[in-house]
CSV table of C-alpha atoms in Angstrom, one decimal:
chain,number,residue,atom,x,y,z
S,1,MET,CA,12.9,6.9,16.5
S,2,TRP,CA,13.6,5.6,13.0
S,3,LYS,CA,15.3,7.6,10.3
S,4,HIS,CA,12.9,8.7,7.6
S,5,ARG,CA,14.8,7.0,4.8
S,6,THR,CA,14.8,3.7,6.6
S,7,LEU,CA,11.0,3.9,7.0
S,8,ILE,CA,10.5,4.9,3.4
S,9,ASP,CA,12.8,2.0,2.3
S,10,ASP,CA,10.9,-0.4,4.5
S,11,ALA,CA,7.5,0.7,3.1
S,12,VAL,CA,8.8,0.4,-0.5
S,13,GLU,CA,10.2,-3.1,0.2
S,14,ILE,CA,7.0,-4.2,1.9
S,15,PHE,CA,4.9,-2.8,-1.0
S,16,SER,CA,7.2,-4.6,-3.6
S,17,ASN,CA,6.8,-7.9,-1.7
S,18,LEU,CA,3.0,-7.4,-1.5
S,19,CYS,CA,2.7,-6.7,-5.2
S,20,GLY,CA,4.8,-9.8,-6.0
S,21,TYR,CA,2.8,-12.0,-3.6
S,22,MET,CA,-0.5,-10.7,-5.0
S,23,GLY,CA,0.6,-10.7,-8.7
S,24,VAL,CA,-0.3,-7.1,-9.2
S,25,THR,CA,1.4,-4.2,-11.0
S,26,GLY,CA,2.9,-1.7,-8.5
S,27,LYS,CA,4.6,1.6,-9.1
S,28,ILE,CA,6.0,4.5,-7.2
S,29,LEU,CA,4.5,7.7,-8.6
S,30,ASN,CA,5.4,11.3,-7.8
S,31,SER,CA,2.9,14.1,-7.7
S,32,ASN,CA,3.6,17.6,-9.0
S,33,VAL,CA,3.6,18.9,-5.4
S,34,GLY,CA,6.4,16.6,-4.2
S,35,LYS,CA,4.4,13.7,-2.7
S,36,ASN,CA,5.3,10.1,-3.4
S,37,PHE,CA,2.8,7.3,-3.7
S,38,LEU,CA,2.9,3.5,-3.8
S,39,CYS,CA,0.3,2.6,-6.4
S,40,VAL,CA,-1.4,-0.5,-7.7
S,41,ILE,CA,-2.4,0.0,-11.3
S,42,ALA,CA,-5.4,-1.8,-12.7
S,43,PRO,CA,-5.4,-3.2,-16.3
S,44,GLU,CA,-7.3,-0.2,-17.7
S,45,GLY,CA,-5.4,2.5,-15.7
S,46,GLY,CA,-7.3,2.8,-12.4
S,47,VAL,CA,-5.1,3.5,-9.4
S,48,ARG,CA,-5.1,2.6,-5.7
S,49,ALA,CA,-2.6,4.8,-3.9
S,50,TYR,CA,-0.8,4.8,-0.6
S,51,GLU,CA,1.0,8.1,0.2
S,52,LEU,CA,4.6,7.8,1.4
S,53,ASN,CA,4.4,10.3,4.3
S,54,ASP,CA,7.5,10.5,6.5
S,55,ASP,CA,5.5,11.9,9.5
S,56,TRP,CA,2.9,9.2,9.3
S,57,LEU,CA,5.4,6.4,9.0
S,58,GLU,CA,7.3,7.9,11.9
S,59,ASN,CA,4.1,7.9,14.0
S,60,ILE,CA,3.5,4.3,13.2
S,61,ALA,CA,7.1,3.4,14.1
S,62,ALA,CA,7.1,5.2,17.5
S,63,GLY,CA,7.9,2.8,20.3
S,64,TRP,CA,8.3,-0.3,18.2
S,65,ASP,CA,11.4,-2.3,17.4
S,66,LYS,CA,12.3,-2.9,13.7
S,67,ASN,CA,10.3,-6.1,13.3
S,68,ASP,CA,7.1,-4.7,14.9
S,69,THR,CA,7.5,-1.6,12.9
S,70,ARG,CA,7.5,-3.6,9.6
S,71,VAL,CA,4.4,-5.4,10.7
S,72,GLU,CA,2.6,-2.2,11.6
S,73,ILE,CA,3.6,-0.5,8.3
S,74,THR,CA,2.5,-3.6,6.4
S,75,LYS,CA,-1.0,-3.5,8.1
S,76,ASP,CA,-1.3,0.2,7.3
S,77,ILE,CA,-0.4,-0.3,3.6
S,78,ILE,CA,-2.9,-3.2,3.3
S,79,SER,CA,-5.7,-1.3,5.1
S,80,LYS,CA,-5.3,1.8,2.9
S,81,LEU,CA,-4.9,-0.1,-0.4
S,82,SER,CA,-8.0,-2.2,0.5
S,83,PHE,CA,-10.4,0.7,0.1
S,84,GLY,CA,-8.5,3.4,-1.8
S,85,GLY,CA,-8.5,6.9,-0.6
S,86,LEU,CA,-8.4,10.5,-1.8
S,87,ASP,CA,-5.3,9.8,-3.9
S,88,SER,CA,-6.9,6.8,-5.6
S,89,THR,CA,-9.1,6.8,-8.7
S,90,PRO,CA,-12.7,7.4,-7.5
S,91,TYR,CA,-14.8,4.2,-7.7
S,92,SER,CA,-17.3,5.9,-9.9
S,93,ASP,CA,-14.6,6.8,-12.4
S,94,LEU,CA,-13.3,3.2,-12.8
S,95,SER,CA,-14.1,1.1,-15.7
S,96,ILE,CA,-16.2,-2.1,-15.1
S,97,ASN,CA,-13.0,-4.2,-15.5
S,98,ASP,CA,-11.0,-2.0,-13.1
S,99,ARG,CA,-13.8,-2.2,-10.6
S,100,ASP,CA,-13.8,-6.0,-10.8
S,101,TYR,CA,-10.0,-5.9,-10.5
S,102,PHE,CA,-10.0,-3.8,-7.4
S,103,ASP,CA,-12.9,-5.8,-5.9
S,104,ASN,CA,-10.9,-9.0,-6.3
S,105,PHE,CA,-7.8,-7.2,-5.1
S,106,SER,CA,-9.6,-6.1,-1.9
S,107,ILE,CA,-10.8,-9.7,-1.3
S,108,LYS,CA,-7.3,-11.0,-1.7
S,109,LEU,CA,-6.0,-8.4,0.8
S,110,ALA,CA,-8.7,-9.4,3.3
S,111,ASP,CA,-7.7,-13.1,2.9
S,112,LEU,CA,-4.1,-12.1,3.5
S,113,THR,CA,-5.1,-10.2,6.6
S,114,VAL,CA,-7.3,-13.0,8.0
S,115,SER,CA,-4.7,-15.7,7.4
S,116,ARG,CA,-2.0,-13.4,8.9
S,117,GLY,CA,0.0,-14.0,5.7
S,118,TYR,CA,1.1,-10.4,5.8
S,119,MET,CA,3.5,-11.4,8.6
S,120,LYS,CA,5.7,-13.0,5.9
S,121,LEU,CA,6.0,-9.8,3.8
């Protein structure tokens, strides 16, 4: 079983590498209820968020060695950032420019997944 801090650190490092690779702006944001999120910010302020949840990351890591754990966390981050979630700006609330930005972002993530380029993050 991995220590929580190590899993959080790995997720943040993977997210940082992903943002650099994709050329997007990424931030760690904190909610007023103590949750932390890895966020991609669109040019006009739209947000795609991935919640940094210790229990969820520990569940992903269960039974894997460190390298496999990083791959599984990477795949989870990519899948959740591809479509957004409850913690992301609703699609209907995004500006046209932010919609285009996230549509292109999702296509780039899909290409990264198909090419297995995520293995390098």
